[in-house]
Each structure stands twice: as C-alpha cells, then as structure tokens.
mmCIF file of C-alpha atoms and ligand atoms in Angstrom:
data_model
loop_
_atom_site.group_PDB
_atom_site.id
_atom_site.type_symbol
_atom_site.label_atom_id
_atom_site.label_comp_id
_atom_site.label_asym_id
_atom_site.label_seq_id
_atom_site.Cartn_x
_atom_site.Cartn_y
_atom_site.Cartn_z
ATOM 1 C CA MET A 17 105.316 9.397 -32.354
ATOM 2 C CA SER A 18 104.851 12.986 -31.231
ATOM 3 C CA LYS A 19 102.576 15.080 -33.468
ATOM 4 C CA THR A 20 104.017 18.268 -34.924
ATOM 5 C CA VAL A 21 101.822 21.360 -34.780
ATOM 6 C CA VAL A 22 102.468 24.857 -36.117
ATOM 7 C CA ILE A 23 100.638 27.634 -34.330
ATOM 8 C CA THR A 24 100.792 31.213 -35.552
ATOM 9 C CA GLY A 25 100.862 33.940 -32.916
ATOM 10 C CA GLY A 26 101.470 31.316 -30.241
ATOM 11 C CA ASN A 27 103.331 33.732 -27.982
ATOM 12 C CA SER A 28 100.339 35.665 -26.630
ATOM 13 C CA GLY A 29 96.723 35.474 -25.468
ATOM 14 C CA ILE A 30 94.699 32.638 -27.001
ATOM 15 C CA GLY A 31 97.669 31.364 -29.023
ATOM 16 C CA LEU A 32 99.720 30.878 -25.867
ATOM 17 C CA ALA A 33 96.821 29.044 -24.200
ATOM 18 C CA ILE A 34 96.613 26.778 -27.263
ATOM 19 C CA ALA A 35 100.373 26.193 -27.117
ATOM 20 C CA HIS A 36 100.099 25.160 -23.441
ATOM 21 C CA ASP A 37 97.319 22.737 -24.320
ATOM 22 C CA LEU A 38 99.270 21.241 -27.239
ATOM 23 C CA ALA A 39 102.355 20.786 -25.051
ATOM 24 C CA GLU A 40 100.241 19.020 -22.430
ATOM 25 C CA ARG A 41 99.009 16.682 -25.189
ATOM 26 C CA GLY A 42 102.655 15.799 -25.949
ATOM 27 C CA ALA A 43 102.906 17.577 -29.318
ATOM 28 C CA THR A 44 106.003 19.207 -30.737
ATOM 29 C CA VAL A 45 104.809 22.804 -30.597
ATOM 30 C CA CYS A 46 106.168 25.129 -33.280
ATOM 31 C CA LEU A 47 105.539 28.741 -32.354
ATOM 32 C CA ALA A 48 105.498 30.873 -35.509
ATOM 33 C CA CYS A 49 105.665 34.462 -34.275
ATOM 34 C CA ARG A 50 106.793 37.887 -35.388
ATOM 35 C CA ASN A 51 108.052 38.967 -31.942
ATOM 36 C CA GLN A 52 110.886 36.659 -30.926
ATOM 37 C CA ASP A 53 111.386 38.170 -27.439
ATOM 38 C CA LYS A 54 107.787 37.310 -26.619
ATOM 39 C CA ALA A 55 108.268 33.895 -28.223
ATOM 40 C CA VAL A 56 111.246 33.156 -25.936
ATOM 41 C CA GLN A 57 109.129 34.174 -22.916
ATOM 42 C CA ALA A 58 106.285 31.977 -24.138
ATOM 43 C CA ARG A 59 108.583 28.968 -24.524
ATOM 44 C CA LYS A 60 109.823 29.537 -20.973
ATOM 45 C CA ALA A 61 106.241 29.639 -19.655
ATOM 46 C CA ILE A 62 105.289 26.459 -21.551
ATOM 47 C CA MET A 63 108.374 24.560 -20.325
ATOM 48 C CA THR A 64 107.694 25.687 -16.751
ATOM 49 C CA ARG A 65 104.139 24.404 -16.857
ATOM 50 C CA THR A 66 104.973 21.295 -18.903
ATOM 51 C CA PRO A 67 108.544 20.199 -18.118
ATOM 52 C CA GLY A 68 110.073 18.322 -21.063
ATOM 53 C CA ALA A 69 107.744 20.003 -23.570
ATOM 54 C CA LYS A 70 109.101 20.196 -27.103
ATOM 55 C CA VAL A 71 108.833 23.813 -28.239
ATOM 56 C CA GLU A 72 110.450 25.263 -31.362
ATOM 57 C CA LEU A 73 110.554 28.954 -32.276
ATOM 58 C CA TYR A 74 110.208 30.367 -35.777
ATOM 59 C CA ASP A 75 110.078 33.864 -37.179
ATOM 60 C CA LEU A 76 106.868 34.584 -39.116
ATOM 61 C CA ASP A 77 105.190 37.801 -40.159
ATOM 62 C CA LEU A 78 101.921 37.105 -41.957
ATOM 63 C CA ALA A 79 101.918 40.621 -43.385
ATOM 64 C CA SER A 80 104.692 39.715 -45.844
ATOM 65 C CA PHE A 81 104.519 37.005 -48.516
ATOM 66 C CA ASP A 82 108.304 36.880 -48.587
ATOM 67 C CA LYS A 83 108.479 36.212 -44.832
ATOM 68 C CA ILE A 84 105.801 33.538 -45.123
ATOM 69 C CA HIS A 85 107.833 31.781 -47.829
ATOM 70 C CA ARG A 86 110.977 32.094 -45.713
ATOM 71 C CA PHE A 87 109.234 30.605 -42.686
ATOM 72 C CA VAL A 88 107.994 27.615 -44.690
ATOM 73 C CA ALA A 89 111.476 27.033 -46.124
ATOM 74 C CA GLN A 90 112.978 27.151 -42.637
ATOM 75 C CA PHE A 91 110.309 24.852 -41.215
ATOM 76 C CA ALA A 92 110.767 22.356 -44.067
ATOM 77 C CA GLN A 93 114.484 22.151 -43.292
ATOM 78 C CA ARG A 94 113.635 20.704 -39.881
ATOM 79 C CA HIS A 95 110.446 18.754 -40.587
ATOM 80 C CA ASP A 96 109.325 16.465 -43.369
ATOM 81 C CA ARG A 97 105.699 16.340 -42.208
ATOM 82 C CA LEU A 98 103.134 18.499 -40.433
ATOM 83 C CA ASP A 99 100.207 17.069 -38.467
ATOM 84 C CA ALA A 100 98.309 20.252 -37.677
ATOM 85 C CA LEU A 101 98.334 23.951 -38.497
ATOM 86 C CA ILE A 102 96.528 26.403 -36.254
ATOM 87 C CA ASN A 103 95.933 29.732 -38.009
ATOM 88 C CA ASN A 104 95.503 31.742 -34.829
ATOM 89 C CA ALA A 105 97.382 35.028 -35.326
ATOM 90 C CA GLY A 106 95.365 38.184 -35.801
ATOM 91 C CA ALA A 107 95.581 41.910 -35.209
ATOM 92 C CA VAL A 108 93.175 44.842 -34.856
ATOM 93 C CA PRO A 109 95.049 48.021 -35.853
ATOM 94 C CA MET A 110 93.107 51.177 -35.031
ATOM 95 C CA ARG A 111 94.611 53.108 -37.942
ATOM 96 C CA GLN A 112 94.830 51.868 -41.513
ATOM 97 C CA GLN A 113 98.080 50.032 -42.235
ATOM 98 C CA PHE A 114 99.250 47.876 -45.137
ATOM 99 C CA THR A 115 101.111 44.628 -45.707
ATOM 100 C CA ALA A 116 104.382 44.440 -47.625
ATOM 101 C CA GLU A 117 102.366 43.724 -50.789
ATOM 102 C CA GLY A 118 99.996 46.658 -50.215
ATOM 103 C CA PHE A 119 96.946 44.885 -48.800
ATOM 104 C CA GLU A 120 95.000 46.524 -45.972
ATOM 105 C CA LEU A 121 96.591 44.979 -42.882
ATOM 106 C CA GLN A 122 93.564 43.167 -41.469
ATOM 107 C CA PHE A 123 92.591 41.692 -44.825
ATOM 108 C CA GLY A 124 96.210 40.930 -45.706
ATOM 109 C CA GLY A 125 97.606 39.806 -42.330
ATOM 110 C CA ASN A 126 94.552 38.186 -40.740
ATOM 111 C CA TYR A 127 93.179 36.534 -43.881
ATOM 112 C CA LEU A 128 95.415 36.479 -46.975
ATOM 113 C CA GLY A 129 98.678 35.650 -45.164
ATOM 114 C CA PRO A 130 97.146 32.543 -43.516
ATOM 115 C CA PHE A 131 95.651 31.616 -46.913
ATOM 116 C CA LEU A 132 99.126 31.566 -48.466
ATOM 117 C CA LEU A 133 100.733 29.911 -45.438
ATOM 118 C CA THR A 134 98.201 27.080 -45.489
ATOM 119 C CA HIS A 135 98.757 26.404 -49.190
ATOM 120 C CA LEU A 136 102.532 26.381 -48.784
ATOM 121 C CA LEU A 137 102.364 23.930 -45.866
ATOM 122 C CA LEU A 138 99.984 21.517 -47.610
ATOM 123 C CA PRO A 139 102.703 19.299 -49.095
ATOM 124 C CA LEU A 140 103.997 18.615 -45.569
ATOM 125 C CA MET A 141 100.452 18.004 -44.322
ATOM 126 C CA GLN A 142 99.910 15.629 -47.215
ATOM 127 C CA VAL A 143 102.690 13.422 -45.816
ATOM 128 C CA ALA A 144 100.747 13.105 -42.536
ATOM 129 C CA ALA A 145 97.496 12.599 -44.448
ATOM 130 C CA ASP A 146 98.966 9.731 -46.478
ATOM 131 C CA GLU A 147 100.468 7.871 -43.556
ATOM 132 C CA GLY A 148 99.368 4.233 -43.794
ATOM 133 C CA GLY A 149 98.062 4.687 -47.373
ATOM 134 C CA VAL A 150 96.777 7.543 -49.515
ATOM 135 C CA GLY A 151 94.312 9.629 -47.458
ATOM 136 C CA ARG A 152 94.378 7.220 -44.530
ATOM 137 C CA GLY A 153 96.318 9.474 -42.202
ATOM 138 C CA ASP A 154 95.314 12.505 -40.191
ATOM 139 C CA ALA A 155 96.261 16.130 -40.859
ATOM 140 C CA ARG A 156 94.242 19.089 -39.601
ATOM 141 C CA ILE A 157 93.859 22.823 -40.101
ATOM 142 C CA VAL A 158 92.198 24.989 -37.444
ATOM 143 C CA ASN A 159 91.227 28.541 -38.423
ATOM 144 C CA MET A 160 90.558 31.186 -35.788
ATOM 145 C CA SER A 161 87.503 33.114 -36.891
ATOM 146 C CA SER A 162 85.198 35.152 -34.652
ATOM 147 C CA ILE A 163 81.566 35.804 -33.871
ATOM 148 C CA ALA A 164 82.381 39.193 -35.431
ATOM 149 C CA HIS A 165 82.208 37.514 -38.858
ATOM 150 C CA ASN A 166 78.426 37.881 -38.539
ATOM 151 C CA ILE A 167 78.672 41.633 -39.087
ATOM 152 C CA GLY A 168 81.241 41.279 -41.881
ATOM 153 C CA ARG A 169 80.717 41.964 -45.577
ATOM 154 C CA MET A 170 83.015 40.490 -48.199
ATOM 155 C CA ASP A 171 83.899 43.444 -50.380
ATOM 156 C CA LEU A 172 86.963 42.536 -52.440
ATOM 157 C CA ASP A 173 87.344 46.164 -53.528
ATOM 158 C CA THR A 174 88.533 46.986 -49.984
ATOM 159 C CA ALA A 175 91.387 44.453 -50.062
ATOM 160 C CA LYS A 176 93.951 47.145 -50.834
ATOM 161 C CA GLY A 177 92.488 49.844 -48.589
ATOM 162 C CA ARG A 178 89.348 51.468 -47.237
ATOM 163 C CA ARG A 179 88.204 55.042 -47.487
ATOM 164 C CA PRO A 180 87.325 55.873 -44.797
ATOM 165 C CA TYR A 181 89.043 53.210 -42.725
ATOM 166 C CA ARG A 182 86.826 51.853 -39.992
ATOM 167 C CA VAL A 183 88.403 49.243 -37.803
ATOM 168 C CA LEU A 184 85.390 47.048 -37.037
ATOM 169 C CA PRO A 185 84.184 46.404 -40.627
ATOM 170 C CA ALA A 186 87.780 45.633 -41.610
ATOM 171 C CA TYR A 187 88.189 43.212 -38.693
ATOM 172 C CA ALA A 188 84.798 41.568 -39.292
ATOM 173 C CA GLN A 189 85.637 41.071 -42.974
ATOM 174 C CA SER A 190 88.959 39.446 -42.133
ATOM 175 C CA LYS A 191 87.262 37.028 -39.690
ATOM 176 C CA LEU A 192 84.543 36.317 -42.277
ATOM 177 C CA GLY A 193 87.367 35.519 -44.687
ATOM 178 C CA ASN A 194 88.869 33.043 -42.181
ATOM 179 C CA LEU A 195 85.553 31.211 -41.886
ATOM 180 C CA MET A 196 84.791 31.209 -45.633
ATOM 181 C CA PHE A 197 88.304 29.940 -46.319
ATOM 182 C CA SER A 198 87.895 27.167 -43.761
ATOM 183 C CA MET A 199 84.588 26.042 -45.265
ATOM 184 C CA ALA A 200 85.891 26.220 -48.846
ATOM 185 C CA MET A 201 88.970 24.216 -47.891
ATOM 186 C CA ALA A 202 86.836 21.527 -46.273
ATOM 187 C CA ARG A 203 85.298 20.905 -49.701
ATOM 188 C CA LYS A 204 88.556 21.104 -51.625
ATOM 189 C CA LEU A 205 91.104 19.285 -49.472
ATOM 190 C CA PRO A 206 92.075 15.741 -50.347
ATOM 191 C CA LYS A 207 91.035 12.940 -47.998
ATOM 192 C CA GLY A 208 93.075 12.867 -44.815
ATOM 193 C CA ILE A 209 93.300 16.646 -44.364
ATOM 194 C CA VAL A 210 90.477 18.442 -42.581
ATOM 195 C CA SER A 211 89.640 22.094 -41.991
ATOM 196 C CA GLN A 212 87.766 23.471 -38.983
ATOM 197 C CA ALA A 213 87.005 26.986 -37.750
ATOM 198 C CA MET A 214 86.213 28.392 -34.322
ATOM 199 C CA HIS A 215 85.272 31.457 -32.330
ATOM 200 C CA PRO A 216 87.273 31.563 -29.086
ATOM 201 C CA GLY A 217 84.766 33.538 -27.019
ATOM 202 C CA GLY A 218 85.295 37.102 -25.891
ATOM 203 C CA VAL A 219 88.751 36.685 -24.362
ATOM 204 C CA ALA A 220 90.740 39.183 -22.309
ATOM 205 C CA SER A 221 93.947 39.457 -24.328
ATOM 206 C CA PRO A 222 96.352 42.023 -25.780
ATOM 207 C CA LEU A 223 94.215 42.018 -28.958
ATOM 208 C CA TYR A 224 92.292 44.931 -27.499
ATOM 209 C CA ARG A 225 95.376 46.913 -26.451
ATOM 210 C CA ASP A 226 94.741 49.786 -28.870
ATOM 211 C CA LEU A 227 91.053 50.251 -28.060
ATOM 212 C CA PRO A 228 90.165 53.512 -26.317
ATOM 213 C CA GLY A 229 90.345 52.875 -22.535
ATOM 214 C CA TRP A 230 86.621 53.491 -21.956
ATOM 215 C CA GLN A 231 85.654 50.948 -24.635
ATOM 216 C CA TYR A 232 87.847 48.287 -23.082
ATOM 217 C CA ALA A 233 86.426 49.102 -19.629
ATOM 218 C CA VAL A 234 82.895 48.462 -20.966
ATOM 219 C CA MET A 235 83.896 45.146 -22.549
ATOM 220 C CA LYS A 236 86.132 43.814 -19.786
ATOM 221 C CA PRO A 237 83.461 42.394 -17.424
ATOM 222 C CA PHE A 238 82.188 40.195 -20.290
ATOM 223 C CA LEU A 239 85.576 38.782 -21.258
ATOM 224 C CA ILE A 240 86.809 35.350 -20.168
ATOM 225 C CA GLY A 241 90.263 33.774 -19.855
ATOM 226 C CA PRO A 242 91.869 32.064 -22.884
ATOM 227 C CA GLU A 243 92.009 28.544 -21.389
ATOM 228 C CA ARG A 244 88.772 27.132 -22.840
ATOM 229 C CA ALA A 245 89.662 28.393 -26.310
ATOM 230 C CA GLY A 246 93.077 26.777 -25.863
ATOM 231 C CA GLN A 247 91.472 23.440 -25.016
ATOM 232 C CA LEU A 248 89.015 23.562 -27.907
ATOM 233 C CA ALA A 249 91.720 24.372 -30.466
ATOM 234 C CA GLY A 250 93.963 21.650 -29.021
ATOM 235 C CA GLU A 251 91.109 19.164 -29.251
ATOM 236 C CA LEU A 252 90.274 20.125 -32.849
ATOM 237 C CA ALA A 253 93.944 19.799 -33.785
ATOM 238 C CA LEU A 254 94.823 16.562 -32.026
ATOM 239 C CA ASP A 255 92.026 14.699 -30.279
ATOM 240 C CA ARG A 256 91.318 11.242 -31.718
ATOM 241 C CA THR A 257 87.554 11.751 -31.392
ATOM 242 C CA ARG A 258 87.732 14.599 -33.912
ATOM 243 C CA GLN A 259 89.572 12.668 -36.630
ATOM 244 C CA GLY A 260 87.892 13.037 -40.022
ATOM 245 C CA ASP A 261 85.495 15.812 -38.949
ATOM 246 C CA THR A 262 85.668 18.711 -41.361
ATOM 247 C CA GLY A 263 83.956 21.969 -42.328
ATOM 248 C CA GLY A 264 82.728 22.757 -38.822
ATOM 249 C CA TYR A 265 82.478 26.024 -36.927
ATOM 250 C CA PHE A 266 82.825 25.798 -33.161
ATOM 251 C CA SER A 267 82.149 28.454 -30.625
ATOM 252 C CA ILE A 268 82.831 28.972 -26.976
ATOM 253 C CA GLN A 269 80.235 31.009 -25.098
ATOM 254 C CA HIS A 270 77.923 31.860 -27.993
ATOM 255 C CA PRO A 271 75.482 29.977 -30.197
ATOM 256 C CA ARG A 272 77.218 28.740 -33.319
ATOM 257 C CA ILE A 273 75.602 31.126 -35.767
ATOM 258 C CA ILE A 274 77.181 31.123 -39.218
ATOM 259 C CA SER A 275 76.108 34.123 -41.282
ATOM 260 C CA SER A 276 74.397 33.600 -44.629
ATOM 261 C CA THR A 277 77.309 35.451 -46.277
ATOM 262 C CA ALA A 278 79.772 32.956 -44.815
ATOM 263 C CA ARG A 279 77.677 30.034 -46.077
ATOM 264 C CA ASP A 280 77.463 31.403 -49.623
ATOM 265 C CA GLU A 281 79.462 28.840 -51.603
ATOM 266 C CA ALA A 282 79.628 30.958 -54.756
ATOM 267 C CA LEU A 283 81.134 33.811 -52.739
ATOM 268 C CA GLN A 284 83.518 31.408 -50.976
ATOM 269 C CA GLU A 285 84.664 30.246 -54.398
ATOM 270 C CA ALA A 286 85.074 33.790 -55.751
ATOM 271 C CA LEU A 287 87.138 34.724 -52.681
ATOM 272 C CA TYR A 288 89.194 31.545 -52.988
ATOM 273 C CA GLN A 289 90.000 32.043 -56.678
ATOM 274 C CA GLN A 290 90.859 35.727 -56.234
ATOM 275 C CA SER A 291 93.046 34.891 -53.226
ATOM 276 C CA CYS A 292 95.005 32.373 -55.339
ATOM 277 C CA ILE A 293 95.707 35.177 -57.794
ATOM 278 C CA TRP A 294 96.668 37.678 -55.084
ATOM 279 C CA ALA A 295 98.884 35.214 -53.235
ATOM 280 C CA TYR A 296 100.397 33.787 -56.452
ATOM 281 C CA THR A 297 99.434 30.294 -55.423
ATOM 282 C CA GLN A 298 98.017 27.463 -57.438
ATOM 283 C CA PRO A 299 94.379 26.455 -56.771
ATOM 284 C CA LEU A 300 94.117 23.310 -54.718
ATOM 285 C CA ALA A 301 92.277 21.339 -57.389
ATOM 286 C CA ALA A 302 95.219 21.779 -59.771
ATOM 287 C CA ARG A 303 97.682 20.680 -57.087
ATOM 288 C CA VAL A 304 95.691 17.586 -56.265
ATOM 289 C CA ALA A 305 95.342 16.712 -59.969
ATOM 290 C CA GLN A 306 99.103 17.095 -60.368
ATOM 291 C CA ARG A 307 99.759 14.846 -57.390
ATOM 292 C CA MET A 308 97.427 12.162 -58.676
ATOM 293 C CA ALA A 309 99.089 12.289 -62.115
ATOM 294 C CA ALA A 310 102.625 12.048 -60.665
HETATM 295 N N1 NAP B 410 90.342 38.015 -27.867
HETATM 296 C C1 NAP B 410 89.109 37.841 -28.359
HETATM 297 O O1 NAP B 410 88.092 38.171 -27.698
HETATM 298 C C2 NAP B 410 88.912 37.234 -29.698
HETATM 299 C C3 NAP B 410 87.594 37.010 -30.153
HETATM 300 C C4 NAP B 410 87.411 36.423 -31.396
HETATM 301 C C5 NAP B 410 88.509 36.050 -32.161
HETATM 302 N N2 NAP B 410 89.779 36.293 -31.697
HETATM 303 C C6 NAP B 410 90.897 35.880 -32.559
HETATM 304 O O2 NAP B 410 91.804 35.099 -31.813
HETATM 305 C C7 NAP B 410 93.116 35.215 -32.384
HETATM 306 C C8 NAP B 410 94.141 35.459 -31.283
HETATM 307 O O3 NAP B 410 93.865 36.715 -30.684
HETATM 308 P P1 NAP B 410 94.233 37.058 -29.180
HETATM 309 O O4 NAP B 410 92.991 37.557 -28.541
HETATM 310 O O5 NAP B 410 94.979 35.960 -28.539
HETATM 311 O O6 NAP B 410 95.159 38.345 -29.406
HETATM 312 P P2 NAP B 410 96.710 38.614 -29.073
HETATM 313 O O7 NAP B 410 97.006 38.221 -27.669
HETATM 314 O O8 NAP B 410 96.982 40.003 -29.503
HETATM 315 O O9 NAP B 410 97.470 37.581 -30.020
HETATM 316 C C9 NAP B 410 97.526 37.759 -31.405
HETATM 317 C C10 NAP B 410 98.783 37.088 -31.891
HETATM 318 O O10 NAP B 410 98.834 37.228 -33.313
HETATM 319 C C11 NAP B 410 100.093 37.767 -33.656
HETATM 320 N N3 NAP B 410 100.060 38.489 -34.918
HETATM 321 C C12 NAP B 410 99.284 39.540 -35.253
HETATM 322 N N4 NAP B 410 99.567 39.935 -36.503
HETATM 323 C C13 NAP B 410 100.538 39.106 -36.959
HETATM 324 C C14 NAP B 410 101.264 39.014 -38.165
HETATM 325 N N5 NAP B 410 101.076 39.870 -39.172
HETATM 326 N N6 NAP B 410 102.191 38.040 -38.301
HETATM 327 C C15 NAP B 410 102.423 37.174 -37.296
HETATM 328 N N7 NAP B 410 101.784 37.232 -36.118
HETATM 329 C C16 NAP B 410 100.860 38.183 -35.955
HETATM 330 C C17 NAP B 410 100.440 38.679 -32.497
HETATM 331 O O11 NAP B 410 101.795 39.006 -32.532
HETATM 332 P P3 NAP B 410 102.384 40.282 -31.724
HETATM 333 O O12 NAP B 410 102.445 39.830 -30.306
HETATM 334 O O13 NAP B 410 103.697 40.511 -32.365
HETATM 335 O O14 NAP B 410 101.389 41.394 -31.924
HETATM 336 C C18 NAP B 410 100.054 37.768 -31.357
HETATM 337 O O15 NAP B 410 101.042 36.790 -31.135
HETATM 338 C C19 NAP B 410 93.024 36.331 -33.424
HETATM 339 O O16 NAP B 410 92.919 35.747 -34.707
HETATM 340 C C20 NAP B 410 91.727 37.049 -33.083
HETATM 341 O O17 NAP B 410 91.126 37.637 -34.202
HETATM 342 C C21 NAP B 410 90.003 36.861 -30.493
#
C-alpha cells in the first residue's frame, strides 16, 4: 500500500525537492501550501519527473491556528491515516510581522504552527503506528531545523514580538524551537511514532529572497542545491532502514552539533508546556493516557 505523507511548504526549494523524492519512492504526496498557484506548478513538475505520481494539494497557512484546523479537517475527510509528516515550511521576514493570533511570525509560523499541526495530525498517525497491533506500525515526523539553531536563545518573552526586531535571532530561535520540539516529542510519543530533525545544508532557495543583494551575493558561492536535503528527508520519512529510530538530528554538509540549549530537557519541557497553552492543545501525555483508558 502506498504511504501517505504530508509535507508543508512542498511547493518550493527544499520542500519541492523532498516532494520529488517522496513521489519517486511511490508515496501519496500531500502538498500543504499557502500559495496554491505555486502548488499547482509544483504538482506539474513532480508529475513530469515522476509520471503517475500521486500528488494532492491542500491549502495551509501555518501563521493561523484557524487555517491549521481547517487543513486538518479537510485532510481527514480524504484520509483515515497518515504515515509521515514533514514539517518543512519556514520563512525569514526581514521586518517584524505577526500571525493571526499575534505571535511574532517566525516564532508563530516556523515553530508554533507546526507544533499545533503535529498535535492535530497525531490521531491519524496513531492509526499508522498501530497497524498490526498497538505500536507495531510505523509513523514518522521529520522537523526541518537548521544549523542556525546553534546561535538561538529560547526567550519566551519574545514570542509575541521583539523590540528591536532583529531577523537572525528570531530565525535562530524558531529553528531552535523546531529541534527542541523534535527531541521532546521523541521522548513523549507513543511507540510506533518517531520524531527526527535535520539541517538541510546551506541551500540556494527563495528563503533568502528578502536578504539585501550584497548579503546574498556573499553567501551564494557556499550554497548547494536542494536535492541532498530532499533525499535525506525522504529517507527519514520512508526508508525501511530508519524504522524505529527517533530523537536524532541529521545534517547535510556540517558536523551534527546540537547546542547545549537545544539539549536542555527542562527547557524543552517548559517550551512544550507553554506551547500547549498557546496553541490550546492538550499535552501528549494526557492524550496517550486517554487513549489507553478508552
Ligand atoms: N535554504 C537554506 O539554506 C536552509 C538552511 C537551513 C534550514 N532551512 C529550512 O528549510 C525549510 C525550507 O526552506 P527553503 O530554503 O526551501 O525555503 P523556501 O523555498 O522559501 O520554502 C519555504 C516554504 O515554506 C512555505 N511557508 C513559509 N511560511 C509559511 C506559512 N506560514 N504557512 C505555510 N507555508 C509557509 C513557503 O511558502 P511561500 O512560497 O508561500 O512563501 C515555501 O513553500 C525552512 O524551514 C527553512 O528554515 C533552509
């Protein structure tokens, strides 16, 4: 049976490379994107490279809790299980912006939106995880972090805005959040669902479109194409050899250095609990307890 994978931001850059890889592995690729014109173009490109690929398009803006809920409702109308979720989408706005709920856009859209999305999709992942008996199946979450997490600080007081706004600390914090979330989830998830994180390398992509031209010119010679990141994410999501592995951090190009802040389990827990409150979602332990009692 074909595996079903949701990938956020799968219409551009690294996400599109991941979508190509997933299609080549025979998955049903669900592109969850905020720009549907680009999503249609992406589907065309995937079907051209992989004729017969199964590609579905969904509308998703991670900067709105309401839109995240609507996406999950729409997805659940078509699917009763989910094998893998790739939290790839991310943005680097040069000027301070806010999500629909008033969170600073990088914290809210790059970190908190994926936090909520993951929790809402867990019941469908649980179905894949319980295939063949409770916890005997295989469901996976892949979180796109960055080497930039190493310069990030987790300052929860900045969640609703920074004064002054500086783009790099905000980005680094959001990528630190992705990694801390991934590691916390690896401890909390029930058997059969795993959580991995990765840094895709310095990749030439539209992510850097708003950088001043001279800055991009300095970086450009060091950037690589998105293909290797696409392969690694595809492997983490679907390859048999990776089944059961959890809590890892993978990196293309660079040594896999995880900052001491990211490793701090007490801080991971504080971030996790506060994020449950912000996103109005139930902590995982309570959900699992409920499921066991049912
Ligand atoms: N490129 C690098 O060197 C690098 C290095 C480390 C980590 N990363 C991470 O890799 C991931 C992919 O980046 P990329 O380089 O492929 O950049 P990209 O080409 O700009 O792709 C980012 C994707 O995320 C989507 N997105 C952004 N905000 C969103 C939101 N609120 N809701 C839904 N979708 C949203 C974008 O949609 P739109 O097209 O509508 O903007 C786009 O599809 C990001 O998480 C980034 O932090 C990249």
